[in-house]
PDB file of C-alpha atoms in Angstrom:
ATOM      1  CA  UNK V 522     144.034  53.149  95.999  1.00 68.00           C
ATOM      2  CA  UNK V 523     144.528  57.337  97.012  1.00 69.00           C
ATOM      3  CA  UNK V 524     141.403  57.970  98.600  1.00 92.00           C
ATOM      4  CA  UNK V 525     139.815  61.011 100.868  1.00 96.00           C
ATOM      5  CA  UNK V 526     136.037  59.880 102.057  1.00 96.00           C
ATOM      6  CA  UNK V 527     134.104  62.515 103.662  1.00 97.00           C
ATOM      7  CA  UNK V 528     131.147  62.320 106.578  1.00 96.00           C
ATOM      8  CA  UNK V 529     128.688  62.727 107.192  1.00 97.00           C
ATOM      9  CA  UNK V 530     127.433  63.472 103.836  1.00 96.00           C
ATOM     10  CA  UNK V 531     125.058  65.968 104.297  1.00 97.00           C
ATOM     11  CA  UNK V 532     124.421  67.586 107.706  1.00 97.00           C
ATOM     12  CA  UNK V 533     121.624  69.922 109.103  1.00 98.00           C
ATOM     13  CA  UNK V 534     122.350  72.092 112.586  1.00 98.00           C
ATOM     14  CA  UNK V 535     120.102  75.229 114.145  1.00 97.00           C
ATOM     15  CA  UNK V 536     121.920  78.303 114.261  1.00 98.00           C
ATOM     16  CA  UNK V 537     124.150  78.810 117.184  1.00 97.00           C
ATOM     17  CA  UNK V 538     124.866  75.411 117.431  1.00 97.00           C
ATOM     18  CA  UNK V 539     128.400  73.467 117.018  1.00 98.00           C
ATOM     19  CA  UNK V 540     129.157  70.685 114.413  1.00 98.00           C
ATOM     20  CA  UNK V 541     132.136  68.291 113.314  1.00 98.00           C
ATOM     21  CA  UNK V 542     132.303  67.416 110.447  1.00 98.00           C
ATOM     22  CA  UNK V 543     135.351  64.207 109.460  1.00 98.00           C
ATOM     23  CA  UNK V 544     137.838  63.391 106.934  1.00 98.00           C
ATOM     24  CA  UNK V 545     139.439  60.061 106.477  1.00 97.00           C
ATOM     25  CA  UNK V 546     142.059  59.622 103.913  1.00 96.00           C
ATOM     26  CA  UNK V 547     144.610  56.522 102.322  1.00 95.00           C
ATOM     27  CA  UNK V 548     146.696  59.211 100.681  1.00 90.00           C
ATOM     28  CA  UNK V 549     150.571  58.096 100.574  1.00 87.00           C
ATOM     29  CA  UNK V 550     153.041  59.493 101.151  1.00 87.00           C
ATOM     30  CA  UNK V 551     150.767  62.867 102.490  1.00 88.00           C
ATOM     31  CA  UNK V 552     151.951  65.945 102.023  1.00 86.00           C
ATOM     32  CA  UNK V 553     149.198  68.561 103.134  1.00 89.00           C
ATOM     33  CA  UNK V 554     145.690  68.386 103.759  1.00 93.00           C
ATOM     34  CA  UNK V 555     143.462  71.344 103.297  1.00 94.00           C
ATOM     35  CA  UNK V 556     139.309  72.408 104.157  1.00 96.00           C
ATOM     36  CA  UNK V 557     137.694  74.350 101.668  1.00 96.00           C
ATOM     37  CA  UNK V 558     134.426  76.354 102.016  1.00 97.00           C
ATOM     38  CA  UNK V 559     131.904  76.111  98.441  1.00 96.00           C
ATOM     39  CA  UNK V 560     128.799  78.068  98.958  1.00 95.00           C
ATOM     40  CA  UNK V 561     126.432  77.451  96.301  1.00 92.00           C
ATOM     41  CA  UNK V 562     126.841  78.459  92.593  1.00 88.00           C
ATOM     42  CA  UNK V 563     130.486  80.122  93.361  1.00 91.00           C
ATOM     43  CA  UNK V 564     134.037  78.194  93.531  1.00 93.00           C
ATOM     44  CA  UNK V 565     135.613  76.656  96.966  1.00 95.00           C
ATOM     45  CA  UNK V 566     137.558  78.962  99.276  1.00 95.00           C
ATOM     46  CA  UNK V 567     140.360  77.562 101.297  1.00 93.00           C
ATOM     47  CA  UNK V 568     139.855  77.727 104.962  1.00 95.00           C
ATOM     48  CA  UNK V 569     143.050  76.057 106.885  1.00 92.00           C
ATOM     49  CA  UNK V 570     145.743  73.601 105.421  1.00 90.00           C
ATOM     50  CA  UNK V 571     147.212  70.932 107.673  1.00 91.00           C
ATOM     51  CA  UNK V 572     149.979  69.368 107.506  1.00 89.00           C
ATOM     52  CA  UNK V 573     151.938  66.612 109.073  1.00 85.00           C
ATOM     53  CA  UNK V 574     153.446  67.953 112.208  1.00 87.00           C
ATOM     54  CA  UNK V 575     150.175  70.003 112.887  1.00 88.00           C
ATOM     55  CA  UNK V 576     147.115  68.688 115.041  1.00 92.00           C
ATOM     56  CA  UNK V 577     144.996  71.373 115.669  1.00 95.00           C
ATOM     57  CA  UNK V 578     144.607  75.170 114.058  1.00 94.00           C
ATOM     58  CA  UNK V 579     142.197  77.765 113.801  1.00 94.00           C
ATOM     59  CA  UNK V 580     140.421  79.760 111.777  1.00 92.00           C
ATOM     60  CA  UNK V 581     138.303  82.195 113.373  1.00 94.00           C
ATOM     61  CA  UNK V 582     134.989  79.622 114.040  1.00 96.00           C
ATOM     62  CA  UNK V 583     136.181  77.139 112.545  1.00 97.00           C
ATOM     63  CA  UNK V 584     139.059  74.724 113.597  1.00 97.00           C
ATOM     64  CA  UNK V 585     140.539  71.656 111.821  1.00 97.00           C
ATOM     65  CA  UNK V 586     142.567  68.661 113.965  1.00 97.00           C
ATOM     66  CA  UNK V 587     144.564  65.981 111.822  1.00 96.00           C
ATOM     67  CA  UNK V 588     145.822  63.269 113.335  1.00 95.00           C
ATOM     68  CA  UNK V 589     148.032  61.150 110.396  1.00 91.00           C
ATOM     69  CA  UNK V 590     148.800  58.355 112.169  1.00 92.00           C
ATOM     70  CA  UNK V 591     144.853  57.470 112.252  1.00 95.00           C
ATOM     71  CA  UNK V 592     144.968  59.122 108.625  1.00 95.00           C
ATOM     72  CA  UNK V 593     142.205  61.114 110.222  1.00 97.00           C
ATOM     73  CA  UNK V 594     141.108  65.257 109.740  1.00 97.00           C
ATOM     74  CA  UNK V 595     138.015  66.894 111.417  1.00 98.00           C
ATOM     75  CA  UNK V 596     136.716  70.539 110.996  1.00 98.00           C
ATOM     76  CA  UNK V 597     135.025  72.079 113.924  1.00 98.00           C
ATOM     77  CA  UNK V 598     132.602  74.810 113.330  1.00 98.00           C
ATOM     78  CA  UNK V 599     131.560  76.936 116.286  1.00 97.00           C
ATOM     79  CA  UNK V 600     128.308  79.073 116.842  1.00 97.00           C
ATOM     80  CA  UNK V 601     126.968  78.034 113.544  1.00 97.00           C
ATOM     81  CA  UNK V 602     125.638  80.731 111.249  1.00 97.00           C
ATOM     82  CA  UNK V 603     123.195  80.948 108.464  1.00 97.00           C
ATOM     83  CA  UNK V 604     126.293  82.193 106.363  1.00 97.00           C
ATOM     84  CA  UNK V 605     128.027  78.827 107.352  1.00 97.00           C
ATOM     85  CA  UNK V 606     125.488  77.039 105.044  1.00 98.00           C
ATOM     86  CA  UNK V 607     127.646  75.598 102.146  1.00 97.00           C
ATOM     87  CA  UNK V 608     129.637  72.117 100.916  1.00 97.00           C
ATOM     88  CA  UNK V 609     132.873  71.655 102.739  1.00 98.00           C
ATOM     89  CA  UNK V 610     135.741  69.713 100.692  1.00 97.00           C
ATOM     90  CA  UNK V 611     138.466  67.968 102.368  1.00 97.00           C
ATOM     91  CA  UNK V 612     141.447  67.602  99.479  1.00 94.00           C
ATOM     92  CA  UNK V 613     145.033  66.007 100.331  1.00 92.00           C
ATOM     93  CA  UNK V 614     148.173  66.873  98.988  1.00 88.00           C
ATOM     94  CA  UNK V 615     150.495  63.822  97.960  1.00 85.00           C
ATOM     95  CA  UNK V 616     154.552  64.272  97.495  1.00 75.00           C
ATOM     96  CA  UNK V 617     154.700  61.583  95.836  1.00 61.00           C
ATOM     97  CA  UNK V 618     156.023  63.393  92.482  1.00 54.00           C
ATOM     98  CA  UNK V 619     157.883  67.294  92.371  1.00 50.00           C
ATOM     99  CA  UNK V 620     154.377  68.278  91.135  1.00 53.00           C
ATOM    100  CA  UNK V 621     151.932  67.461  93.677  1.00 63.00           C
ATOM    101  CA  UNK V 622     148.693  65.501  93.322  1.00 80.00           C
ATOM    102  CA  UNK V 623     145.235  66.335  94.899  1.00 88.00           C
ATOM    103  CA  UNK V 624     142.267  64.431  96.340  1.00 91.00           C
ATOM    104  CA  UNK V 625     139.267  65.285  96.675  1.00 94.00           C
ATOM    105  CA  UNK V 626     135.879  64.261  99.079  1.00 96.00           C
ATOM    106  CA  UNK V 627     132.917  64.380  98.287  1.00 96.00           C
ATOM    107  CA  UNK V 628     132.196  67.303 100.552  1.00 96.00           C
ATOM    108  CA  UNK V 629     129.810  67.488 103.352  1.00 97.00           C
ATOM    109  CA  UNK V 630     126.319  69.829 102.658  1.00 97.00           C
ATOM    110  CA  UNK V 631     126.169  71.757 106.024  1.00 98.00           C
ATOM    111  CA  UNK V 632     122.851  73.502 105.966  1.00 98.00           C
ATOM    112  CA  UNK V 633     122.245  75.724 108.779  1.00 98.00           C
ATOM    113  CA  UNK V 634     118.858  76.776 110.097  1.00 97.00           C
ATOM    114  CA  UNK V 635     117.400  79.732 111.787  1.00 95.00           C
TER     115      UNK V 635
ATOM    116  CA  UNK T1048     139.435  87.355  97.234  1.00 57.00           C
ATOM    117  CA  UNK T1049     141.252  85.347  94.287  1.00 60.00           C
ATOM    118  CA  UNK T1050     141.221  87.138  91.065  1.00 91.00           C
ATOM    119  CA  UNK T1051     139.951  84.843  89.000  1.00 96.00           C
ATOM    120  CA  UNK T1052     137.166  85.185  86.475  1.00 96.00           C
ATOM    121  CA  UNK T1053     135.208  82.483  84.415  1.00 97.00           C
ATOM    122  CA  UNK T1054     132.755  83.799  82.014  1.00 96.00           C
ATOM    123  CA  UNK T1055     130.079  82.775  81.541  1.00 97.00           C
ATOM    124  CA  UNK T1056     128.760  81.975  84.619  1.00 96.00           C
ATOM    125  CA  UNK T1057     125.609  80.105  82.920  1.00 96.00           C
ATOM    126  CA  UNK T1058     125.216  78.300  79.234  1.00 96.00           C
ATOM    127  CA  UNK T1059     122.026  76.709  77.765  1.00 97.00           C
ATOM    128  CA  UNK T1060     123.021  75.383  74.485  1.00 96.00           C
ATOM    129  CA  UNK T1061     121.512  72.570  71.379  1.00 96.00           C
ATOM    130  CA  UNK T1062     123.617  69.631  71.342  1.00 96.00           C
ATOM    131  CA  UNK T1063     126.370  69.922  68.069  1.00 95.00           C
ATOM    132  CA  UNK T1064     127.183  73.224  69.238  1.00 95.00           C
ATOM    133  CA  UNK T1065     130.730  74.835  69.863  1.00 96.00           C
ATOM    134  CA  UNK T1066     131.591  76.211  73.063  1.00 96.00           C
ATOM    135  CA  UNK T1067     134.268  78.443  74.584  1.00 97.00           C
ATOM    136  CA  UNK T1068     134.492  78.912  78.584  1.00 97.00           C
ATOM    137  CA  UNK T1069     137.123  81.680  79.454  1.00 98.00           C
ATOM    138  CA  UNK T1070     139.033  81.642  82.663  1.00 98.00           C
ATOM    139  CA  UNK T1071     141.528  84.490  83.172  1.00 97.00           C
ATOM    140  CA  UNK T1072     143.261  85.602  86.627  1.00 96.00           C
ATOM    141  CA  UNK T1073     145.263  88.540  87.504  1.00 94.00           C
ATOM    142  CA  UNK T1074     147.860  86.804  89.860  1.00 91.00           C
ATOM    143  CA  UNK T1075     150.288  85.916  87.775  1.00 89.00           C
ATOM    144  CA  UNK T1076     149.909  82.217  88.425  1.00 91.00           C
ATOM    145  CA  UNK T1077     152.264  79.851  86.172  1.00 91.00           C
ATOM    146  CA  UNK T1078     149.727  76.750  86.910  1.00 92.00           C
ATOM    147  CA  UNK T1079     146.150  76.790  85.512  1.00 94.00           C
ATOM    148  CA  UNK T1080     143.433  74.291  85.683  1.00 94.00           C
ATOM    149  CA  UNK T1081     139.847  73.122  85.247  1.00 96.00           C
ATOM    150  CA  UNK T1082     137.533  70.838  86.982  1.00 95.00           C
ATOM    151  CA  UNK T1083     134.789  69.317  86.167  1.00 95.00           C
ATOM    152  CA  UNK T1084     132.158  68.784  89.506  1.00 95.00           C
ATOM    153  CA  UNK T1085     128.253  67.235  89.133  1.00 93.00           C
ATOM    154  CA  UNK T1086     125.973  67.487  92.719  1.00 89.00           C
ATOM    155  CA  UNK T1087     127.551  65.213  95.018  1.00 87.00           C
ATOM    156  CA  UNK T1088     130.391  64.159  93.151  1.00 91.00           C
ATOM    157  CA  UNK T1089     134.125  65.359  93.696  1.00 92.00           C
ATOM    158  CA  UNK T1090     135.867  67.661  91.374  1.00 93.00           C
ATOM    159  CA  UNK T1091     137.792  65.438  88.508  1.00 93.00           C
ATOM    160  CA  UNK T1092     140.678  67.282  87.065  1.00 93.00           C
ATOM    161  CA  UNK T1093     140.193  67.299  83.458  1.00 94.00           C
ATOM    162  CA  UNK T1094     143.031  69.607  82.122  1.00 94.00           C
ATOM    163  CA  UNK T1095     146.252  71.696  83.646  1.00 92.00           C
ATOM    164  CA  UNK T1096     148.654  73.714  82.493  1.00 93.00           C
ATOM    165  CA  UNK T1097     152.192  74.560  84.197  1.00 90.00           C
ATOM    166  CA  UNK T1098     152.852  77.502  81.839  1.00 92.00           C
ATOM    167  CA  UNK T1099     152.169  79.131  77.932  1.00 95.00           C
ATOM    168  CA  UNK T1100     152.418  76.430  75.608  1.00 94.00           C
ATOM    169  CA  UNK T1101     151.982  73.358  78.216  1.00 93.00           C
ATOM    170  CA  UNK T1102     148.675  71.880  78.357  1.00 94.00           C
ATOM    171  CA  UNK T1103     148.349  67.847  79.650  1.00 92.00           C
ATOM    172  CA  UNK T1104     145.125  66.254  80.078  1.00 91.00           C
ATOM    173  CA  UNK T1105     144.315  65.629  83.504  1.00 87.00           C
ATOM    174  CA  UNK T1106     142.576  62.235  85.197  1.00 81.00           C
ATOM    175  CA  UNK T1107     139.146  62.298  84.254  1.00 80.00           C
ATOM    176  CA  UNK T1108     138.644  61.834  80.455  1.00 77.00           C
ATOM    177  CA  UNK T1109     137.288  64.787  78.429  1.00 81.00           C
ATOM    178  CA  UNK T1110     135.958  65.484  74.971  1.00 88.00           C
ATOM    179  CA  UNK T1111     137.548  69.574  75.261  1.00 92.00           C
ATOM    180  CA  UNK T1112     140.883  71.400  74.376  1.00 94.00           C
ATOM    181  CA  UNK T1113     142.642  73.756  76.408  1.00 96.00           C
ATOM    182  CA  UNK T1114     144.832  76.678  75.362  1.00 95.00           C
ATOM    183  CA  UNK T1115     147.182  78.713  77.153  1.00 97.00           C
ATOM    184  CA  UNK T1116     148.751  81.353  75.173  1.00 96.00           C
ATOM    185  CA  UNK T1117     149.189  84.032  77.471  1.00 96.00           C
ATOM    186  CA  UNK T1118     150.314  83.498  81.134  1.00 95.00           C
ATOM    187  CA  UNK T1119     146.779  84.794  82.522  1.00 96.00           C
ATOM    188  CA  UNK T1120     144.359  83.332  80.118  1.00 97.00           C
ATOM    189  CA  UNK T1121     143.225  79.400  80.181  1.00 98.00           C
ATOM    190  CA  UNK T1122     140.229  78.737  77.993  1.00 98.00           C
ATOM    191  CA  UNK T1123     138.372  75.719  77.489  1.00 97.00           C
ATOM    192  CA  UNK T1124     136.493  74.691  74.124  1.00 96.00           C
ATOM    193  CA  UNK T1125     134.004  71.914  73.415  1.00 94.00           C
ATOM    194  CA  UNK T1126     133.924  71.285  69.809  1.00 93.00           C
ATOM    195  CA  UNK T1127     130.650  69.576  69.309  1.00 94.00           C
ATOM    196  CA  UNK T1128     128.560  69.981  72.849  1.00 94.00           C
ATOM    197  CA  UNK T1129     126.226  66.659  73.903  1.00 94.00           C
ATOM    198  CA  UNK T1130     123.991  66.233  76.724  1.00 95.00           C
ATOM    199  CA  UNK T1131     126.374  64.540  78.518  1.00 93.00           C
ATOM    200  CA  UNK T1132     128.775  67.637  78.951  1.00 94.00           C
ATOM    201  CA  UNK T1133     126.648  69.350  81.035  1.00 96.00           C
ATOM    202  CA  UNK T1134     127.757  69.730  84.093  1.00 95.00           C
ATOM    203  CA  UNK T1135     129.818  72.568  86.173  1.00 96.00           C
ATOM    204  CA  UNK T1136     133.380  73.492  85.170  1.00 97.00           C
ATOM    205  CA  UNK T1137     135.568  75.008  87.653  1.00 97.00           C
ATOM    206  CA  UNK T1138     138.930  77.057  86.836  1.00 97.00           C
ATOM    207  CA  UNK T1139     141.995  77.362  89.206  1.00 95.00           C
ATOM    208  CA  UNK T1140     145.322  78.519  89.598  1.00 94.00           C
ATOM    209  CA  UNK T1141     147.836  78.516  92.017  1.00 89.00           C
ATOM    210  CA  UNK T1142     151.423  79.892  92.385  1.00 80.00           C
ATOM    211  CA  UNK T1143     154.328  77.740  91.446  1.00 72.00           C
ATOM    212  CA  UNK T1144     156.399  78.619  94.145  1.00 63.00           C
ATOM    213  CA  UNK T1145     154.233  76.267  96.488  1.00 53.00           C
ATOM    214  CA  UNK T1146     155.312  72.912  95.556  1.00 50.00           C
ATOM    215  CA  UNK T1147     152.650  70.576  97.102  1.00 51.00           C
ATOM    216  CA  UNK T1148     150.779  72.640  99.285  1.00 64.00           C
ATOM    217  CA  UNK T1149     147.235  72.469  97.203  1.00 64.00           C
ATOM    218  CA  UNK T1150     145.955  75.494  97.451  1.00 84.00           C
ATOM    219  CA  UNK T1151     143.914  76.663  94.246  1.00 90.00           C
ATOM    220  CA  UNK T1152     142.569  79.810  93.998  1.00 93.00           C
ATOM    221  CA  UNK T1153     139.578  79.270  92.079  1.00 95.00           C
ATOM    222  CA  UNK T1154     137.091  81.158  89.810  1.00 96.00           C
ATOM    223  CA  UNK T1155     133.295  80.876  90.213  1.00 95.00           C
ATOM    224  CA  UNK T1156     132.610  78.428  87.650  1.00 96.00           C
ATOM    225  CA  UNK T1157     131.135  77.988  84.167  1.00 97.00           C
ATOM    226  CA  UNK T1158     126.964  75.961  84.842  1.00 96.00           C
ATOM    227  CA  UNK T1159     126.706  74.307  81.260  1.00 96.00           C
ATOM    228  CA  UNK T1160     123.400  72.715  80.237  1.00 97.00           C
ATOM    229  CA  UNK T1161     123.328  70.752  76.756  1.00 96.00           C
ATOM    230  CA  UNK T1162     120.050  69.917  75.546  1.00 95.00           C
TER     231      UNK T1162
END
């Protein structure tokens, strides 16, 4: 069964600290993995996409990694800001059909305190 | 920012009422989707469309219906709302050229509460 598991479920950190969010998946055949940020009361917004051949990709203070062998991805946030408080959702796409299918994790709820 | 809009943002109605959640996008995307999201849970696909006059049911069974008469418009209708329909409904779109890239552009969501 194709699944996406995220950890931790929730996380509280102090402003300025770093943190790492985890995503494990069993989706096969794998196409790509995206991290989305969802602010409270808003729709998710894509942060970064990782394809099979990519190991690391950065977007400002956000750095995503992918280990396709172990089927794990992480999202590292550097020097956290209050505006980083949000839910971070891992979404994996398969390539089992021409249309593609998306598998969503439940998200990690990050709270940054001043 | 993505140009996809949902109305209403919040709706509180009584049981048995008919409601329509509106979704419009100005990006010319062929693909549009409706997701249901409950707190702490993953997004569940309830409807999708790959173009005008094309609609399909998603993974999660839903009593709602959708229509796609125009490319930019993808409304969702509940003929008789029940408390079990209380949820957040997210509309999304993507462009056809991005096969399997998985990038969705989401609206702000419509939070429905049925009393």
